[in-house]
Amino acid sequence: MKRTKHAQDISDRFKEMVEEEGDSISTEHLKELTLLIEAGIDTALVESLESIANKVEGLAQEIRVDAERFSQ
């Protein structure tokens, strides 16, 4: 999945930045960071899909109104 790879890429880059500063991050914490990033991506996607669904619902209502006008 693209979002999983994207989350992993972000985590890997964060690890690189931490290590460039001479610090380290455990594998367990890195996995947790990846999960948090993926959850954030999922939340953003759901919010976007809800917005799209609301628009489609509005368009469907407009089509029904137009159809009723034409059928009269």
mmCIF file of N, CA and C in Angstrom:
data_model
loop_
_atom_site.group_PDB
_atom_site.id
_atom_site.type_symbol
_atom_site.label_atom_id
_atom_site.label_comp_id
_atom_site.label_asym_id
_atom_site.label_seq_id
_atom_site.Cartn_x
_atom_site.Cartn_y
_atom_site.Cartn_z
ATOM 1 N N MET A 1 0.838 -1.182 0.000
ATOM 2 C CA MET A 1 0.000 0.000 0.000
ATOM 3 C C MET A 1 0.881 1.243 0.000
ATOM 4 N N LYS A 2 0.441 2.226 -0.722
ATOM 5 C CA LYS A 2 1.238 3.435 -0.842
ATOM 6 C C LYS A 2 1.380 4.168 0.490
ATOM 7 N N ARG A 3 0.293 4.219 1.269
ATOM 8 C CA ARG A 3 0.385 4.971 2.528
ATOM 9 C C ARG A 3 1.343 4.316 3.515
ATOM 10 N N THR A 4 1.399 2.976 3.506
ATOM 11 C CA THR A 4 2.327 2.278 4.392
ATOM 12 C C THR A 4 3.762 2.582 3.985
ATOM 13 N N LYS A 5 4.037 2.541 2.683
ATOM 14 C CA LYS A 5 5.381 2.855 2.196
ATOM 15 C C LYS A 5 5.720 4.306 2.491
ATOM 16 N N HIS A 6 4.769 5.198 2.296
ATOM 17 C CA HIS A 6 5.006 6.614 2.563
ATOM 18 C C HIS A 6 5.324 6.832 4.041
ATOM 19 N N ALA A 7 4.559 6.191 4.917
ATOM 20 C CA ALA A 7 4.809 6.301 6.357
ATOM 21 C C ALA A 7 6.191 5.760 6.698
ATOM 22 N N GLN A 8 6.556 4.644 6.086
ATOM 23 C CA GLN A 8 7.878 4.057 6.331
ATOM 24 C C GLN A 8 8.982 4.984 5.835
ATOM 25 N N ASP A 9 8.784 5.586 4.666
ATOM 26 C CA ASP A 9 9.780 6.519 4.129
ATOM 27 C C ASP A 9 9.982 7.716 5.057
ATOM 28 N N ILE A 10 8.893 8.226 5.608
ATOM 29 C CA ILE A 10 8.987 9.359 6.541
ATOM 30 C C ILE A 10 9.754 8.939 7.798
ATOM 31 N N SER A 11 9.422 7.764 8.326
ATOM 32 C CA SER A 11 10.108 7.266 9.517
ATOM 33 C C SER A 11 11.597 7.050 9.258
ATOM 34 N N ASP A 12 11.903 6.488 8.096
ATOM 35 C CA ASP A 12 13.309 6.266 7.748
ATOM 36 C C ASP A 12 14.069 7.587 7.659
ATOM 37 N N ARG A 13 13.426 8.584 7.080
ATOM 38 C CA ARG A 13 14.076 9.897 6.980
ATOM 39 C C ARG A 13 14.278 10.497 8.366
ATOM 40 N N PHE A 14 13.289 10.340 9.250
ATOM 41 C CA PHE A 14 13.422 10.831 10.613
ATOM 42 C C PHE A 14 14.590 10.146 11.312
ATOM 43 N N LYS A 15 14.704 8.829 11.121
ATOM 44 C CA LYS A 15 15.813 8.076 11.716
ATOM 45 C C LYS A 15 17.152 8.620 11.218
ATOM 46 N N GLU A 16 17.233 8.873 9.923
ATOM 47 C CA GLU A 16 18.465 9.432 9.357
ATOM 48 C C GLU A 16 18.811 10.774 10.008
ATOM 49 N N MET A 17 17.799 11.633 10.176
ATOM 50 C CA MET A 17 18.031 12.944 10.789
ATOM 51 C C MET A 17 18.517 12.810 12.221
ATOM 52 N N VAL A 18 17.905 11.878 12.961
ATOM 53 C CA VAL A 18 18.294 11.650 14.351
ATOM 54 C C VAL A 18 19.740 11.153 14.401
ATOM 55 N N GLU A 19 20.061 10.206 13.534
ATOM 56 C CA GLU A 19 21.409 9.642 13.529
ATOM 57 C C GLU A 19 22.453 10.659 13.060
ATOM 58 N N GLU A 20 22.082 11.582 12.177
ATOM 59 C CA GLU A 20 23.001 12.634 11.744
ATOM 60 C C GLU A 20 23.401 13.537 12.911
ATOM 61 N N GLU A 21 22.518 13.629 13.892
ATOM 62 C CA GLU A 21 22.785 14.439 15.080
ATOM 63 C C GLU A 21 23.549 13.643 16.141
ATOM 64 N N GLY A 22 23.829 12.383 15.839
ATOM 65 C CA GLY A 22 24.591 11.557 16.775
ATOM 66 C C GLY A 22 23.739 10.816 17.781
ATOM 67 N N ASP A 23 22.432 10.870 17.621
ATOM 68 C CA ASP A 23 21.527 10.160 18.518
ATOM 69 C C ASP A 23 21.042 8.882 17.835
ATOM 70 N N SER A 24 20.185 8.170 18.518
ATOM 71 C CA SER A 24 19.615 6.962 17.918
ATOM 72 C C SER A 24 18.167 6.816 18.361
ATOM 73 N N ILE A 25 17.463 5.976 17.643
ATOM 74 C CA ILE A 25 16.071 5.670 17.973
ATOM 75 C C ILE A 25 15.924 4.158 17.871
ATOM 76 N N SER A 26 15.244 3.563 18.830
ATOM 77 C CA SER A 26 15.113 2.103 18.829
ATOM 78 C C SER A 26 14.191 1.658 17.699
ATOM 79 N N THR A 27 14.373 0.412 17.305
ATOM 80 C CA THR A 27 13.530 -0.157 16.252
ATOM 81 C C THR A 27 12.067 -0.146 16.679
ATOM 82 N N GLU A 28 11.830 -0.423 17.949
ATOM 83 C CA GLU A 28 10.456 -0.419 18.458
ATOM 84 C C GLU A 28 9.829 0.970 18.362
ATOM 85 N N HIS A 29 10.572 1.996 18.735
ATOM 86 C CA HIS A 29 10.053 3.357 18.634
ATOM 87 C C HIS A 29 9.861 3.773 17.174
ATOM 88 N N LEU A 30 10.738 3.310 16.316
ATOM 89 C CA LEU A 30 10.611 3.616 14.892
ATOM 90 C C LEU A 30 9.353 2.970 14.320
ATOM 91 N N LYS A 31 9.063 1.744 14.720
ATOM 92 C CA LYS A 31 7.828 1.077 14.275
ATOM 93 C C LYS A 31 6.599 1.833 14.770
ATOM 94 N N GLU A 32 6.660 2.291 16.021
ATOM 95 C CA GLU A 32 5.545 3.043 16.594
ATOM 96 C C GLU A 32 5.347 4.352 15.840
ATOM 97 N N LEU A 33 6.441 5.026 15.508
ATOM 98 C CA LEU A 33 6.358 6.259 14.734
ATOM 99 C C LEU A 33 5.717 5.992 13.379
ATOM 100 N N THR A 34 6.100 4.913 12.730
ATOM 101 C CA THR A 34 5.527 4.557 11.430
ATOM 102 C C THR A 34 4.022 4.343 11.546
ATOM 103 N N LEU A 35 3.595 3.651 12.599
ATOM 104 C CA LEU A 35 2.157 3.430 12.814
ATOM 105 C C LEU A 35 1.413 4.734 13.059
ATOM 106 N N LEU A 36 2.015 5.631 13.823
ATOM 107 C CA LEU A 36 1.383 6.935 14.077
ATOM 108 C C LEU A 36 1.245 7.745 12.793
ATOM 109 N N ILE A 37 2.277 7.712 11.973
ATOM 110 C CA ILE A 37 2.233 8.443 10.705
ATOM 111 C C ILE A 37 1.164 7.839 9.797
ATOM 112 N N GLU A 38 1.125 6.523 9.731
ATOM 113 C CA GLU A 38 0.123 5.864 8.899
ATOM 114 C C GLU A 38 -1.294 6.186 9.389
ATOM 115 N N ALA A 39 -1.478 6.228 10.696
ATOM 116 C CA ALA A 39 -2.791 6.578 11.252
ATOM 117 C C ALA A 39 -3.171 8.007 10.865
ATOM 118 N N GLY A 40 -2.199 8.906 10.881
ATOM 119 C CA GLY A 40 -2.463 10.280 10.464
ATOM 120 C C GLY A 40 -2.858 10.366 9.004
ATOM 121 N N ILE A 41 -2.170 9.594 8.171
ATOM 122 C CA ILE A 41 -2.507 9.560 6.740
ATOM 123 C C ILE A 41 -3.922 9.003 6.561
ATOM 124 N N ASP A 42 -4.245 7.938 7.280
ATOM 125 C CA ASP A 42 -5.586 7.350 7.191
ATOM 126 C C ASP A 42 -6.666 8.354 7.601
ATOM 127 N N THR A 43 -6.423 9.095 8.665
ATOM 128 C CA THR A 43 -7.383 10.090 9.124
ATOM 129 C C THR A 43 -7.601 11.156 8.064
ATOM 130 N N ALA A 44 -6.531 11.620 7.460
ATOM 131 C CA ALA A 44 -6.649 12.631 6.401
ATOM 132 C C ALA A 44 -7.433 12.082 5.212
ATOM 133 N N LEU A 45 -7.200 10.822 4.861
ATOM 134 C CA LEU A 45 -7.929 10.216 3.746
ATOM 135 C C LEU A 45 -9.415 10.094 4.049
ATOM 136 N N VAL A 46 -9.750 9.665 5.248
ATOM 137 C CA VAL A 46 -11.155 9.524 5.633
ATOM 138 C C VAL A 46 -11.853 10.880 5.585
ATOM 139 N N GLU A 47 -11.207 11.910 6.098
ATOM 140 C CA GLU A 47 -11.806 13.240 6.074
ATOM 141 C C GLU A 47 -12.023 13.708 4.644
ATOM 142 N N SER A 48 -11.081 13.434 3.783
ATOM 143 C CA SER A 48 -11.206 13.805 2.377
ATOM 144 C C SER A 48 -12.359 13.041 1.722
ATOM 145 N N LEU A 49 -12.451 11.745 1.992
ATOM 146 C CA LEU A 49 -13.530 10.943 1.417
ATOM 147 C C LEU A 49 -14.897 11.386 1.921
ATOM 148 N N GLU A 50 -14.985 11.792 3.187
ATOM 149 C CA GLU A 50 -16.249 12.285 3.724
ATOM 150 C C GLU A 50 -16.678 13.554 2.994
ATOM 151 N N SER A 51 -15.726 14.419 2.716
ATOM 152 C CA SER A 51 -16.021 15.649 1.974
ATOM 153 C C SER A 51 -16.522 15.324 0.577
ATOM 154 N N ILE A 52 -15.872 14.387 -0.088
ATOM 155 C CA ILE A 52 -16.293 13.979 -1.430
ATOM 156 C C ILE A 52 -17.687 13.362 -1.382
ATOM 157 N N ALA A 53 -17.936 12.512 -0.390
ATOM 158 C CA ALA A 53 -19.250 11.879 -0.249
ATOM 159 C C ALA A 53 -20.339 12.931 -0.048
ATOM 160 N N ASN A 54 -20.058 13.966 0.731
ATOM 161 C CA ASN A 54 -21.031 15.041 0.936
ATOM 162 C C ASN A 54 -21.329 15.767 -0.371
ATOM 163 N N LYS A 55 -20.307 15.989 -1.183
ATOM 164 C CA LYS A 55 -20.506 16.646 -2.478
ATOM 165 C C LYS A 55 -21.351 15.780 -3.404
ATOM 166 N N VAL A 56 -21.056 14.480 -3.440
ATOM 167 C CA VAL A 56 -21.817 13.556 -4.281
ATOM 168 C C VAL A 56 -23.273 13.507 -3.823
ATOM 169 N N GLU A 57 -23.476 13.499 -2.528
ATOM 170 C CA GLU A 57 -24.827 13.485 -1.977
ATOM 171 C C GLU A 57 -25.593 14.739 -2.399
ATOM 172 N N GLY A 58 -24.920 15.887 -2.356
ATOM 173 C CA GLY A 58 -25.550 17.133 -2.787
ATOM 174 C C GLY A 58 -25.893 17.114 -4.263
ATOM 175 N N LEU A 59 -24.993 16.590 -5.077
ATOM 176 C CA LEU A 59 -25.265 16.488 -6.511
ATOM 177 C C LEU A 59 -26.428 15.540 -6.795
ATOM 178 N N ALA A 60 -26.497 14.440 -6.052
ATOM 179 C CA ALA A 60 -27.596 13.495 -6.227
ATOM 180 C C ALA A 60 -28.931 14.171 -5.909
ATOM 181 N N GLN A 61 -28.950 14.975 -4.884
ATOM 182 C CA GLN A 61 -30.170 15.697 -4.513
ATOM 183 C C GLN A 61 -30.562 16.673 -5.616
ATOM 184 N N GLU A 62 -29.586 17.387 -6.169
ATOM 185 C CA GLU A 62 -29.863 18.311 -7.269
ATOM 186 C C GLU A 62 -30.421 17.572 -8.484
ATOM 187 N N ILE A 63 -29.885 16.414 -8.786
ATOM 188 C CA ILE A 63 -30.355 15.617 -9.920
ATOM 189 C C ILE A 63 -31.804 15.187 -9.694
ATOM 190 N N ARG A 64 -32.123 14.782 -8.460
ATOM 191 C CA ARG A 64 -33.509 14.387 -8.149
ATOM 192 C C ARG A 64 -34.468 15.556 -8.355
ATOM 193 N N VAL A 65 -34.077 16.718 -7.887
ATOM 194 C CA VAL A 65 -34.924 17.905 -8.043
ATOM 195 C C VAL A 65 -35.118 18.212 -9.522
ATOM 196 N N ASP A 66 -34.030 18.188 -10.299
ATOM 197 C CA ASP A 66 -34.127 18.441 -11.738
ATOM 198 C C ASP A 66 -35.002 17.395 -12.422
ATOM 199 N N ALA A 67 -34.844 16.141 -12.048
ATOM 200 C CA ALA A 67 -35.636 15.060 -12.639
ATOM 201 C C ALA A 67 -37.107 15.262 -12.348
ATOM 202 N N GLU A 68 -37.461 15.700 -11.149
ATOM 203 C CA GLU A 68 -38.861 15.954 -10.810
ATOM 204 C C GLU A 68 -39.431 17.082 -11.639
ATOM 205 N N ARG A 69 -38.640 18.115 -11.889
ATOM 206 C CA ARG A 69 -39.085 19.242 -12.719
ATOM 207 C C ARG A 69 -39.372 18.796 -14.154
ATOM 208 N N PHE A 70 -38.488 17.946 -14.692
ATOM 209 C CA PHE A 70 -38.654 17.503 -16.075
ATOM 210 C C PHE A 70 -39.811 16.536 -16.242
ATOM 211 N N SER A 71 -40.119 15.785 -15.184
ATOM 212 C CA SER A 71 -41.178 14.789 -15.305
ATOM 213 C C SER A 71 -42.579 15.400 -15.163
ATOM 214 N N GLN A 72 -42.654 16.654 -14.804
ATOM 215 C CA GLN A 72 -43.960 17.295 -14.620
ATOM 216 C C GLN A 72 -44.504 17.850 -15.891
#
